[in-house]
PDB file of C-alpha atoms in Angstrom:
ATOM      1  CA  UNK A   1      20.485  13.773  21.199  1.00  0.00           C
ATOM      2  CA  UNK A   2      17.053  12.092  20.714  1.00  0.00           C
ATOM      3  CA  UNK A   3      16.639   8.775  22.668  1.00  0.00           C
ATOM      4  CA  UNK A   4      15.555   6.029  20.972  1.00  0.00           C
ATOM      5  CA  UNK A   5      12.542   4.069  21.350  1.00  0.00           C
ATOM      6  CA  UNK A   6      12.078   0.447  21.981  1.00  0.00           C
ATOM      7  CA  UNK A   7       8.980  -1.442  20.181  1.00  0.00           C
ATOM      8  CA  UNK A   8       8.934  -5.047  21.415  1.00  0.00           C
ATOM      9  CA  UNK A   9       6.046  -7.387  19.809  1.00  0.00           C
ATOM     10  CA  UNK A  10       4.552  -9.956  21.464  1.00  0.00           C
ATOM     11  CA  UNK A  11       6.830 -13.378  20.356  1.00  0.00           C
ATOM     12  CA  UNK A  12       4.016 -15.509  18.417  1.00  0.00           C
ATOM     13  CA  UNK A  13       2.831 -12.212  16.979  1.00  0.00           C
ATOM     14  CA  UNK A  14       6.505 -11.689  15.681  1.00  0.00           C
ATOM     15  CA  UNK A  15       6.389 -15.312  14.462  1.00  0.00           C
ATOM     16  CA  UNK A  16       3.007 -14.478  13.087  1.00  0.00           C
ATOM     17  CA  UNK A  17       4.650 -11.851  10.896  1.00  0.00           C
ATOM     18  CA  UNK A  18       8.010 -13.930   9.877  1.00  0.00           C
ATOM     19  CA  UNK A  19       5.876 -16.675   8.613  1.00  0.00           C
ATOM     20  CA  UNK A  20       3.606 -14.535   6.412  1.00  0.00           C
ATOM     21  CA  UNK A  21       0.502 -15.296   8.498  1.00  0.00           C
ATOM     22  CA  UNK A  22      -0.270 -11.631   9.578  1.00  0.00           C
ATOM     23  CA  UNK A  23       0.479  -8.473   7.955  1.00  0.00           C
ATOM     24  CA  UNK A  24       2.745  -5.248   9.005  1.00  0.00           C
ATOM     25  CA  UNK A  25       0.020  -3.561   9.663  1.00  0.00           C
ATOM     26  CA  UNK A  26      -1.454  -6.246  11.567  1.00  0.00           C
ATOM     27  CA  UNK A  27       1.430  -6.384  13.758  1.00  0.00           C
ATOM     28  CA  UNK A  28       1.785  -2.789  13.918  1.00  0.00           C
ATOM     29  CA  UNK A  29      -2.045  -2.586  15.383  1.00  0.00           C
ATOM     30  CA  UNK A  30      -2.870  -0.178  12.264  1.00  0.00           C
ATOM     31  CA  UNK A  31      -6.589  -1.335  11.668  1.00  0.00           C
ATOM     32  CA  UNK A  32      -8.130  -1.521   8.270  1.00  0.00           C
ATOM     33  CA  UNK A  33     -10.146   2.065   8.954  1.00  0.00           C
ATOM     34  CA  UNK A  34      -7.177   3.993   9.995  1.00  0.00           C
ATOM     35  CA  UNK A  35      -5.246   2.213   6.292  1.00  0.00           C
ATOM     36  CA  UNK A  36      -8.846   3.115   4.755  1.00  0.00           C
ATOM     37  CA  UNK A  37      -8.256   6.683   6.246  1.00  0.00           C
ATOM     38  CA  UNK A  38      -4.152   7.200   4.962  1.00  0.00           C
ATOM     39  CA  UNK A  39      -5.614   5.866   1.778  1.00  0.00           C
ATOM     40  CA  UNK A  40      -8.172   8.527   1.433  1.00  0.00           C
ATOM     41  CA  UNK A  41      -5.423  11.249   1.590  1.00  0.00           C
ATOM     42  CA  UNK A  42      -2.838   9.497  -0.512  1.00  0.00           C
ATOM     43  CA  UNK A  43      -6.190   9.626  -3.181  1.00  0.00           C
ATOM     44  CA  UNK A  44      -6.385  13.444  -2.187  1.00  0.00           C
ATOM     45  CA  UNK A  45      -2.648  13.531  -3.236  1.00  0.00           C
ATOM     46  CA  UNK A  46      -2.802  11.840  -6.344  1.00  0.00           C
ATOM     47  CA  UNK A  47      -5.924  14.530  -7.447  1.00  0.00           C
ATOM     48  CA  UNK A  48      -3.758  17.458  -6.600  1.00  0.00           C
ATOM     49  CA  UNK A  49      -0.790  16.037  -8.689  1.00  0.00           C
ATOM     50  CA  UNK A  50       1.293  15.890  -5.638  1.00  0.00           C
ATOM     51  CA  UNK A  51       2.607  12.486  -7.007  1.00  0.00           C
ATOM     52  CA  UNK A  52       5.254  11.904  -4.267  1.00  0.00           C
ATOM     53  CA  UNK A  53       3.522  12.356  -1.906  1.00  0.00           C
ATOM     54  CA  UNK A  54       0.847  10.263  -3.073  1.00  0.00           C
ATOM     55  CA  UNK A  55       3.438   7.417  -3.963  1.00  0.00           C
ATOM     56  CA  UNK A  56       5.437   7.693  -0.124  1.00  0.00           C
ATOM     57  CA  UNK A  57       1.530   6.686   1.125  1.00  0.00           C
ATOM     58  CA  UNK A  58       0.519   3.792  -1.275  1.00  0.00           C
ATOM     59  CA  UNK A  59       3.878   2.047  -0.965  1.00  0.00           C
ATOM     60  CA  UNK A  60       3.682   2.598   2.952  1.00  0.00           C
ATOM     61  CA  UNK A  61       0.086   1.550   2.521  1.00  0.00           C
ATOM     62  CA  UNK A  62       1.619  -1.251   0.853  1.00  0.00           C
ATOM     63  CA  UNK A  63       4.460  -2.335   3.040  1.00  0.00           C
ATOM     64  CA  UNK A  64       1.604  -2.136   6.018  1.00  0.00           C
ATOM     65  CA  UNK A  65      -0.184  -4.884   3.779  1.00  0.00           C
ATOM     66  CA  UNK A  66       0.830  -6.739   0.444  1.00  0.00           C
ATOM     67  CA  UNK A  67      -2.525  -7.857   0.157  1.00  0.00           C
ATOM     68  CA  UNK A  68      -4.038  -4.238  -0.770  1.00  0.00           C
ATOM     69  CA  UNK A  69      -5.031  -4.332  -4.587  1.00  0.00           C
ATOM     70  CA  UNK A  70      -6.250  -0.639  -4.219  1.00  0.00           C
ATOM     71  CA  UNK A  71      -3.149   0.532  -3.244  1.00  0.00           C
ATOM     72  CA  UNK A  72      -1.014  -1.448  -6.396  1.00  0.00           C
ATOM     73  CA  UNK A  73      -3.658   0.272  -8.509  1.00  0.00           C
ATOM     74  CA  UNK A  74      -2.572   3.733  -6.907  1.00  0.00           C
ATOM     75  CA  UNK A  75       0.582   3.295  -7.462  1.00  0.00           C
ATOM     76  CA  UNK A  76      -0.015   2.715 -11.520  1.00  0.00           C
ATOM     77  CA  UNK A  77      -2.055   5.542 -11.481  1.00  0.00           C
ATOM     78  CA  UNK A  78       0.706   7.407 -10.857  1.00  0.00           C
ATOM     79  CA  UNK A  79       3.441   5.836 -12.289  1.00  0.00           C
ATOM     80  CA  UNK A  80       0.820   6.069 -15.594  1.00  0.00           C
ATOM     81  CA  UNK A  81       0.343   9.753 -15.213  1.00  0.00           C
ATOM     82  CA  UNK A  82       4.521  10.052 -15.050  1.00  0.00           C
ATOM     83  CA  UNK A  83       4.645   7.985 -18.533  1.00  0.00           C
ATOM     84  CA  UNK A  84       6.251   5.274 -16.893  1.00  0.00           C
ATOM     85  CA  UNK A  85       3.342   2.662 -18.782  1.00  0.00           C
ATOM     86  CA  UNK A  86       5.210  -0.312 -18.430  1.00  0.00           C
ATOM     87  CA  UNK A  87       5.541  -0.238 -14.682  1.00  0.00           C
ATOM     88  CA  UNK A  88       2.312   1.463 -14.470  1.00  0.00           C
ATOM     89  CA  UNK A  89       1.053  -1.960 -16.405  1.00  0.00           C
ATOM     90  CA  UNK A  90       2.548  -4.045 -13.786  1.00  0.00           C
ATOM     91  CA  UNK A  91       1.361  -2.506 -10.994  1.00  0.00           C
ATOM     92  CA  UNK A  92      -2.206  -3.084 -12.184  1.00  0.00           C
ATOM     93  CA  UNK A  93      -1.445  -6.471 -13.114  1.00  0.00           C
ATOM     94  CA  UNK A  94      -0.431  -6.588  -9.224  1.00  0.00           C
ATOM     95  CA  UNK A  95      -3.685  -5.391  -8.534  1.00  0.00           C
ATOM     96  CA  UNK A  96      -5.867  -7.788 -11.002  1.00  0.00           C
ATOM     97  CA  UNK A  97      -4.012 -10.692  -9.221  1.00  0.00           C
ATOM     98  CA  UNK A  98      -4.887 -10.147  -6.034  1.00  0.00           C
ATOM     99  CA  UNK A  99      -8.496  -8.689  -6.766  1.00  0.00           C
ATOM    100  CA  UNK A 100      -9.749 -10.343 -10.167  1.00  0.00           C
ATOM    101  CA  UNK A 101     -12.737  -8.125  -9.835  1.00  0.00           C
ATOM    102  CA  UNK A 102     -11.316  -5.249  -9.826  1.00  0.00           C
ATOM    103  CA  UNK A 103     -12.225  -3.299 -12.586  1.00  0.00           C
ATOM    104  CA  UNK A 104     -10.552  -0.096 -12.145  1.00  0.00           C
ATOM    105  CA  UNK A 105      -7.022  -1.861 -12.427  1.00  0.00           C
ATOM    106  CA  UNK A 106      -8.626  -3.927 -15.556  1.00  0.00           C
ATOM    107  CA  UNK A 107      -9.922  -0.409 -17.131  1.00  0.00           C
ATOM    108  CA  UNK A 108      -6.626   1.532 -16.757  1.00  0.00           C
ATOM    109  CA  UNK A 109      -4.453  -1.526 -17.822  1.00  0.00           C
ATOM    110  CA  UNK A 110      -6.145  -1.811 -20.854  1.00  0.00           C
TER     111      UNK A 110
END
């Protein structure tokens, strides 16, 4: 039987993350290089075609922070290359929102 683990979080760092004021992966302790390093093989992923794999990293990338407009644009990207263009369209709209100047997510929108 495997024994389970125990991850307490600091209290205001909990109530950090309940109000919206910090991130998963903030409270987690996963910096922005080691998300910029997961990112970089969930791209490798995508190039291969290995599309579920790709998608289980950009939507943890994305549950570790909402914020990530590169990782909504992933996500399109593949649900685009599976012919799924309406999600695919709202996923980059996702992206635009949070990163107007993002013109990868404006190029494969349009």
């Amino acid at each position: 039987m495997k024994e389970a683990t125990t991850v307490a979080w600091h209290p205001a760092r909990l109530q950090q993350f309940i109000r919206g004021q910090i991130t998963l992966g903030e409270l987690q302790g996963v910096t922005p290089a080691e998300q910029h390093k997961i990112a970089v093989l969930g791209h490798r992923l995508l190039s291969e075609g290995k599309l579920d794999n790709a998608t289980k990293i950009f939507e943890g990338l994305v549950a570790l922070d909402p914020h990530d407009d590169y990782a909504y644009t992933a996500l399109g990207a593949i649900a685009e290359r599976r012919g799924e263009l309406e999600r695919a369209r709202d996923l980059y709209a996702r992206a635009i929102a949070l990163n107007p100047a993002s013109q990868v997510a404006h190029a494969r929108r349009g």
